[in-house]
């Protein structure tokens, strides 16, 4: 505006002065005094303009950050940009001998005055550490102060006050000694100046009667000292956009990285501040110092503007004239000096006899002094004095509290009084004195603080909020606060903030504004927490007294109203559960009811949800306080129901329970266990409350809200808690709490988090639906929970671990039941248990002595006793488990034992253990009886691929036939395989108990021997068998023992030949479970027959990603990484390539009539496409947002697509139009959600939600128990398989869990009898890793048939329509990344006539470990590498039960311990005995002889 009138801006004038100084200061005998004064004049004028806008008086940020367009900030930037000027002022101009050093006979006093004045003016943009870094400056300031020569003495005092704010300066020994002498002098001088000022005020009052309007002469317009010396600058201009001028080396305060908060004067990262919304417009003309905003008059009424602002100015912001120095300025400088020093303990002794409180009372009385600026500085000093209890008690006792509440409203002094009130509330003794004051004083105090909440500066509001937070525990203050409708005003402090507004436009603010608003939210939630906790303590006191009176007891003595209610977290939790048990269900609780009515519940949840995006140091404390408020409010049924309902958030709608679960999992605030515990406590209060509360009658059966009673309105407590249970389940609470119960991080808080999560699960387990689901989960059946109960995560947190153990036992009892057969030790003794114990006690324990020597040898080697181990090895003829260096010997796949084999043993180290019944000879091969051993005892052992020396062999004449040796299955060993007597120990437990010793060891004085230890160990294993036998074969020391179950006489034989011969007697499969045994035989054998490799120059990069057979089984489709689809003719091997997508194709599905093909990719739209296949491969339709597309099952006239957020879309293939859009009410957010039809095309599963396609409507939402796989339908149409969980569609119950299916993508064969499983990729830091095997499962009982090792990463599998072939997408590992689609023949062993290239490969891969280069693999794409090794299939026949006897609990009781689970379908033994008790003889079938030739022949 000044520029429009021809008047230059202050910034331009200041820049001209800098240029003038830059030109002249290099001259000899240059005196910069005048130019420094001119600079100071401009700075002081703009400072007055800036202060007229009424910024926050505690504001310590750079002015340009408060108001980017203010002239003061721009001038400061211009000044600090001139680094040479800054350095010259501090290093030279502030030296008292400046002219003397320059050779001039002139005093430097005036230059020092100008320099100090200029430094005082630039303090808003100065990093105060410069004062300490400037050499010799602080001693010089002390010298000037002691010189008492004005105005230099006052200026030096002001600069010294700034330096004392630095802790390292104020605590220095030399400075402390100087201050001990200076402070008493300053106090005396302050009192003298105060008396002098009072005389001047008395004199001015006398003159006021002569000139009634003399007051207006003090307005900024008529004060000549505010104009520059040339008298030309009268207007105030405003730049349209402030230039971002960077600071020089000394100006670091305006940097964005460091912000000084207005509260407490502490610096915080990313901070901000607040000023009144008094923006100065560029239009119109105002004199310097006149504000233009809510406190300034309308521009159209200039007559009115002069009087109104002139009367208010002194009371609101006051004046502060530095040059020439005034009494006011001298007093302010002294007050500023004393303020930082008053916080130290040394200050107390320096104030003796000074009556400093009386001095400050006179300053604070603004009605008398009429100077708000002076009162504000006095209040800051008073707040520093309140750090000492002596002054707080004295101030309250002398009635100073009323003086603090008599400040002009609004004014700087009123904001300063808020700081004093906050410091008073910090001391409990002082607050007790305040609570003892008359009621009208307390009323006035609360009303004044509530006014500060609404009308003060930002820091004043924050200090008043913090005051209430400290005062709420005092019942006297709390009651007055409620009587003044204080909760509404406290709530209004945050409900109107922009950061939690629903409108995006309102949240467009600067970082500083955002920081200050977050600070307000933080302090308000802290105050609300104290508020509800105080009311909680009061209400519990009332309820306990009522309960005692009802019981005929005496009520508790009332809590004094002046004493605070201080509650620890455990007390708060205890009080909440007390209220849940005692408080009437329909009882009113006025504070919480009012908070709900105001919308506080929604606001707190919104704060928690929005804090996810905050990068703010106080975020964790804010969220924790909000959760603590919700914890107390959760006593009210209305709150419990509100948390189960959807609420609107700026970005999405969600349920309150979902927010709580996300916070408990650490999604909202990461790395904050306090927040996790607070969220878990809220969940505990919701889930663990009593089902029937006082004032309610329990309903019969499981209550559900009745539509006849008003829709969703819930009337009883059991209905409420059932709705809470259902809501927690619907929001995947079981999975979240189970994961938290197993957490190990953070180390110091994991035990407490586990305890709280387990406690919440105990409450949830009271729901029958949740109990049914949890009873099938592996954690309750595989011993994981028992492992967690053994030791705490951190030994120092054993007390928390004890709580976890207590809740865990409660949870196990609720899930398994107190009489569960799974926990025998917790049940009464039954007849069946006595019978089993008798069988075990009469069983003779026999074991192979060679295995015991192997274990002893292993122990000696691992203990470093190599010589002893070597002696033992030489004296006893056995194959060691480890060599002398402690490296394990590579495994050889064993002949499976019917007694001791279990699929889990394949995870253990395997080693050959020959039975020395007869010599075994061949110069090139060793055929031994392989027996898996225990797991590796140390982590230092090499993996099984480590090359080691070959096993020792016993060479005899080659005339002896080569045979495979097997363990004997009968109680009487045969002559050909019976070891010598020294190799076998037979032990009778009865004899062992009588003699306390073993015969082979001779007489011993010890009660415990190695033999007894081994016997007890094997007996304990035998006791875990479900059907123990009295007569057992020898026990294997290297494998867990398990007795087989009884078999029916009509059961299908395990041997295929016997089973096949019985098909005429027991059609069609030779007996019960015959088809199952056939599947296990067929789908454990796979022979590679063809390989398809990509052609072209980019084949190394364009790897295969998916595959599928055409409907007529004539073609094989293969998707690639670069978006191509390759079609191979299975007869001619011709390759055709089609470019379908721009990114990798992870799904290809041809239709059954081979006319259509679906392709899906995941990176670029359109994600999915539909193609027609005929003479040409043509694109038929694009699906832009469908990430996955699949045909319907029964009639392929529809496709179902998968979109984000769990949305499923159904398209009609005849019309190509969208026919259905299925959007769930709440998404499970599976990372690999795949929508699919059921076999009848009536149901659709998408994102864990079951839909009826015909309606369409949402039928059921399955509990989310994994993060990845949403699930597929079983071909029988009765079950849904979601990762490891199998759900019953009819009852929505969890039928079982299959641990082997964890993170497996499953594909059914065409008949729906067999499941092929491939593990999903594992995202590592630098690569994506796939498993090098695929699995086959029996679809009838989900038992694992085999794990087929491919030695290459398996990306996908697909079965042909006739189930005779299997296509597998394989990719090389390491340096060889060649990709291939390999076809396998199902049910065929790998090329029996092939030769083994060397013995090492035979040992490493078993009898079927062949080379690809042998010609058996019909290479259709360029030939396999000669070095490719093929691992033979590893049959694993088990339902997954635990051999320890505890069981996984996932199969049904009829499926457990199925006999064919223990023996391979192609077992090379004769098991034709009808009664099932005597197992096979020694004769071998023709099949056995053929295999023997394959194994042993060249």
PDB file of N, CA, C and O in Angstrom, residues 309-336:
ATOM      1  N   UNK A 309      -9.063   1.850  19.589  1.00  0.00           N
ATOM      2  CA  UNK A 309      -7.810   1.118  19.724  1.00  0.00           C
ATOM      3  C   UNK A 309      -6.877   1.789  20.722  1.00  0.00           C
ATOM      4  O   UNK A 309      -6.166   1.125  21.475  1.00  0.00           O
ATOM      5  N   UNK A 310      -6.866   3.104  20.763  1.00  0.00           N
ATOM      6  CA  UNK A 310      -5.967   3.800  21.683  1.00  0.00           C
ATOM      7  C   UNK A 310      -6.301   3.472  23.127  1.00  0.00           C
ATOM      8  O   UNK A 310      -5.419   3.382  23.976  1.00  0.00           O
ATOM      9  N   UNK A 311      -7.572   3.279  23.426  1.00  0.00           N
ATOM     10  CA  UNK A 311      -7.949   2.941  24.782  1.00  0.00           C
ATOM     11  C   UNK A 311      -7.556   1.502  25.139  1.00  0.00           C
ATOM     12  O   UNK A 311      -7.233   1.199  26.278  1.00  0.00           O
ATOM     13  N   UNK A 312      -7.575   0.639  24.159  1.00  0.00           N
ATOM     14  CA  UNK A 312      -7.326  -0.771  24.445  1.00  0.00           C
ATOM     15  C   UNK A 312      -5.862  -1.158  24.307  1.00  0.00           C
ATOM     16  O   UNK A 312      -5.424  -2.159  24.867  1.00  0.00           O
ATOM     17  N   UNK A 313      -5.085  -0.373  23.562  1.00  0.00           N
ATOM     18  CA  UNK A 313      -3.757  -0.823  23.170  1.00  0.00           C
ATOM     19  C   UNK A 313      -2.868  -1.115  24.366  1.00  0.00           C
ATOM     20  O   UNK A 313      -2.208  -2.156  24.430  1.00  0.00           O
ATOM     21  N   UNK A 314      -2.838  -0.215  25.334  1.00  0.00           N
ATOM     22  CA  UNK A 314      -1.947  -0.413  26.481  1.00  0.00           C
ATOM     23  C   UNK A 314      -2.351  -1.639  27.278  1.00  0.00           C
ATOM     24  O   UNK A 314      -1.496  -2.375  27.782  1.00  0.00           O
ATOM     25  N   UNK A 315      -3.638  -1.878  27.426  1.00  0.00           N
ATOM     26  CA  UNK A 315      -4.090  -3.033  28.202  1.00  0.00           C
ATOM     27  C   UNK A 315      -3.887  -4.349  27.460  1.00  0.00           C
ATOM     28  O   UNK A 315      -3.744  -5.400  28.082  1.00  0.00           O
ATOM     29  N   UNK A 316      -3.920  -4.299  26.137  1.00  0.00           N
ATOM     30  CA  UNK A 316      -3.850  -5.543  25.366  1.00  0.00           C
ATOM     31  C   UNK A 316      -2.414  -5.941  25.075  1.00  0.00           C
ATOM     32  O   UNK A 316      -1.973  -7.031  25.416  1.00  0.00           O
ATOM     33  N   UNK A 317      -1.646  -5.041  24.426  1.00  0.00           N
ATOM     34  CA  UNK A 317      -0.279  -5.406  24.052  1.00  0.00           C
ATOM     35  C   UNK A 317       0.763  -4.499  24.669  1.00  0.00           C
ATOM     36  O   UNK A 317       1.924  -4.882  24.776  1.00  0.00           O
ATOM     37  N   UNK A 318       0.383  -3.310  25.096  1.00  0.00           N
ATOM     38  CA  UNK A 318       1.334  -2.400  25.722  1.00  0.00           C
ATOM     39  C   UNK A 318       2.356  -1.864  24.740  1.00  0.00           C
ATOM     40  O   UNK A 318       2.357  -2.187  23.546  1.00  0.00           O
ATOM     41  N   UNK A 319       3.254  -1.013  25.228  1.00  0.00           N
ATOM     42  CA  UNK A 319       4.326  -0.444  24.413  1.00  0.00           C
ATOM     43  C   UNK A 319       5.663  -0.885  24.968  1.00  0.00           C
ATOM     44  O   UNK A 319       5.807  -1.161  26.163  1.00  0.00           O
ATOM     45  N   UNK A 320       6.655  -0.944  24.077  1.00  0.00           N
ATOM     46  CA  UNK A 320       7.989  -1.341  24.511  1.00  0.00           C
ATOM     47  C   UNK A 320       8.990  -0.571  23.660  1.00  0.00           C
ATOM     48  O   UNK A 320       9.386  -1.015  22.589  1.00  0.00           O
ATOM     49  N   UNK A 321       9.365   0.605  24.138  1.00  0.00           N
ATOM     50  CA  UNK A 321      10.275   1.478  23.398  1.00  0.00           C
ATOM     51  C   UNK A 321      11.699   1.264  23.902  1.00  0.00           C
ATOM     52  O   UNK A 321      11.996   1.457  25.077  1.00  0.00           O
ATOM     53  N   UNK A 322      12.568   0.865  22.970  1.00  0.00           N
ATOM     54  CA  UNK A 322      13.958   0.572  23.334  1.00  0.00           C
ATOM     55  C   UNK A 322      14.836   1.823  23.275  1.00  0.00           C
ATOM     56  O   UNK A 322      15.719   2.003  24.124  1.00  0.00           O
ATOM     57  N   UNK A 323      14.565   2.690  22.293  1.00  0.00           N
ATOM     58  CA  UNK A 323      15.440   3.864  22.124  1.00  0.00           C
ATOM     59  C   UNK A 323      14.607   5.123  22.003  1.00  0.00           C
ATOM     60  O   UNK A 323      13.689   5.181  21.171  1.00  0.00           O
ATOM     61  N   UNK A 324      14.882   6.120  22.767  1.00  0.00           N
ATOM     62  CA  UNK A 324      15.790   6.086  23.933  1.00  0.00           C
ATOM     63  C   UNK A 324      15.196   5.209  25.030  1.00  0.00           C
ATOM     64  O   UNK A 324      13.985   5.102  25.149  1.00  0.00           O
ATOM     65  N   UNK A 325      16.054   4.611  25.807  1.00  0.00           N
ATOM     66  CA  UNK A 325      15.600   3.637  26.787  1.00  0.00           C
ATOM     67  C   UNK A 325      14.695   4.319  27.808  1.00  0.00           C
ATOM     68  O   UNK A 325      14.954   5.429  28.258  1.00  0.00           O
ATOM     69  N   UNK A 326      13.606   3.644  28.150  1.00  0.00           N
ATOM     70  CA  UNK A 326      12.613   4.181  29.081  1.00  0.00           C
ATOM     71  C   UNK A 326      12.649   3.378  30.374  1.00  0.00           C
ATOM     72  O   UNK A 326      13.306   2.333  30.478  1.00  0.00           O
ATOM     73  N   UNK A 327      11.909   3.892  31.375  1.00  0.00           N
ATOM     74  CA  UNK A 327      11.782   3.138  32.627  1.00  0.00           C
ATOM     75  C   UNK A 327      11.162   1.769  32.366  1.00  0.00           C
ATOM     76  O   UNK A 327      11.559   0.763  32.970  1.00  0.00           O
ATOM     77  N   UNK A 328      10.184   1.733  31.504  1.00  0.00           N
ATOM     78  CA  UNK A 328       9.524   0.462  31.195  1.00  0.00           C
ATOM     79  C   UNK A 328      10.511  -0.535  30.604  1.00  0.00           C
ATOM     80  O   UNK A 328      10.558  -1.700  31.002  1.00  0.00           O
ATOM     81  N   UNK A 329      11.347  -0.071  29.665  1.00  0.00           N
ATOM     82  CA  UNK A 329      12.306  -0.969  29.037  1.00  0.00           C
ATOM     83  C   UNK A 329      13.330  -1.474  30.048  1.00  0.00           C
ATOM     84  O   UNK A 329      13.690  -2.661  30.050  1.00  0.00           O
ATOM     85  N   UNK A 330      13.797  -0.601  30.917  1.00  0.00           N
ATOM     86  CA  UNK A 330      14.783  -1.025  31.920  1.00  0.00           C
ATOM     87  C   UNK A 330      14.186  -2.083  32.845  1.00  0.00           C
ATOM     88  O   UNK A 330      14.854  -3.075  33.192  1.00  0.00           O
ATOM     89  N   UNK A 331      12.953  -1.882  33.258  1.00  0.00           N
ATOM     90  CA  UNK A 331      12.308  -2.878  34.120  1.00  0.00           C
ATOM     91  C   UNK A 331      12.108  -4.207  33.396  1.00  0.00           C
ATOM     92  O   UNK A 331      12.323  -5.290  33.954  1.00  0.00           O
ATOM     93  N   UNK A 332      11.702  -4.131  32.140  1.00  0.00           N
ATOM     94  CA  UNK A 332      11.481  -5.366  31.386  1.00  0.00           C
ATOM     95  C   UNK A 332      12.782  -6.139  31.213  1.00  0.00           C
ATOM     96  O   UNK A 332      12.821  -7.372  31.352  1.00  0.00           O
ATOM     97  N   UNK A 333      13.883  -5.437  30.953  1.00  0.00           N
ATOM     98  CA  UNK A 333      15.156  -6.130  30.787  1.00  0.00           C
ATOM     99  C   UNK A 333      15.574  -6.838  32.068  1.00  0.00           C
ATOM    100  O   UNK A 333      16.101  -7.955  32.048  1.00  0.00           O
ATOM    101  N   UNK A 334      15.329  -6.181  33.213  1.00  0.00           N
ATOM    102  CA  UNK A 334      15.685  -6.812  34.487  1.00  0.00           C
ATOM    103  C   UNK A 334      14.797  -8.026  34.746  1.00  0.00           C
ATOM    104  O   UNK A 334      15.269  -9.081  35.191  1.00  0.00           O
ATOM    105  N   UNK A 335      13.503  -7.897  34.479  1.00  0.00           N
ATOM    106  CA  UNK A 335      12.594  -9.029  34.671  1.00  0.00           C
ATOM    107  C   UNK A 335      12.990 -10.212  33.781  1.00  0.00           C
ATOM    108  O   UNK A 335      12.940 -11.373  34.189  1.00  0.00           O
ATOM    109  N   UNK A 336      13.393  -9.907  32.546  1.00  0.00           N
ATOM    110  CA  UNK A 336      13.823 -10.975  31.646  1.00  0.00           C
ATOM    111  C   UNK A 336      15.099 -11.651  32.141  1.00  0.00           C
ATOM    112  O   UNK A 336      15.273 -12.864  31.955  1.00  0.00           O
TER     113      UNK A 336
END
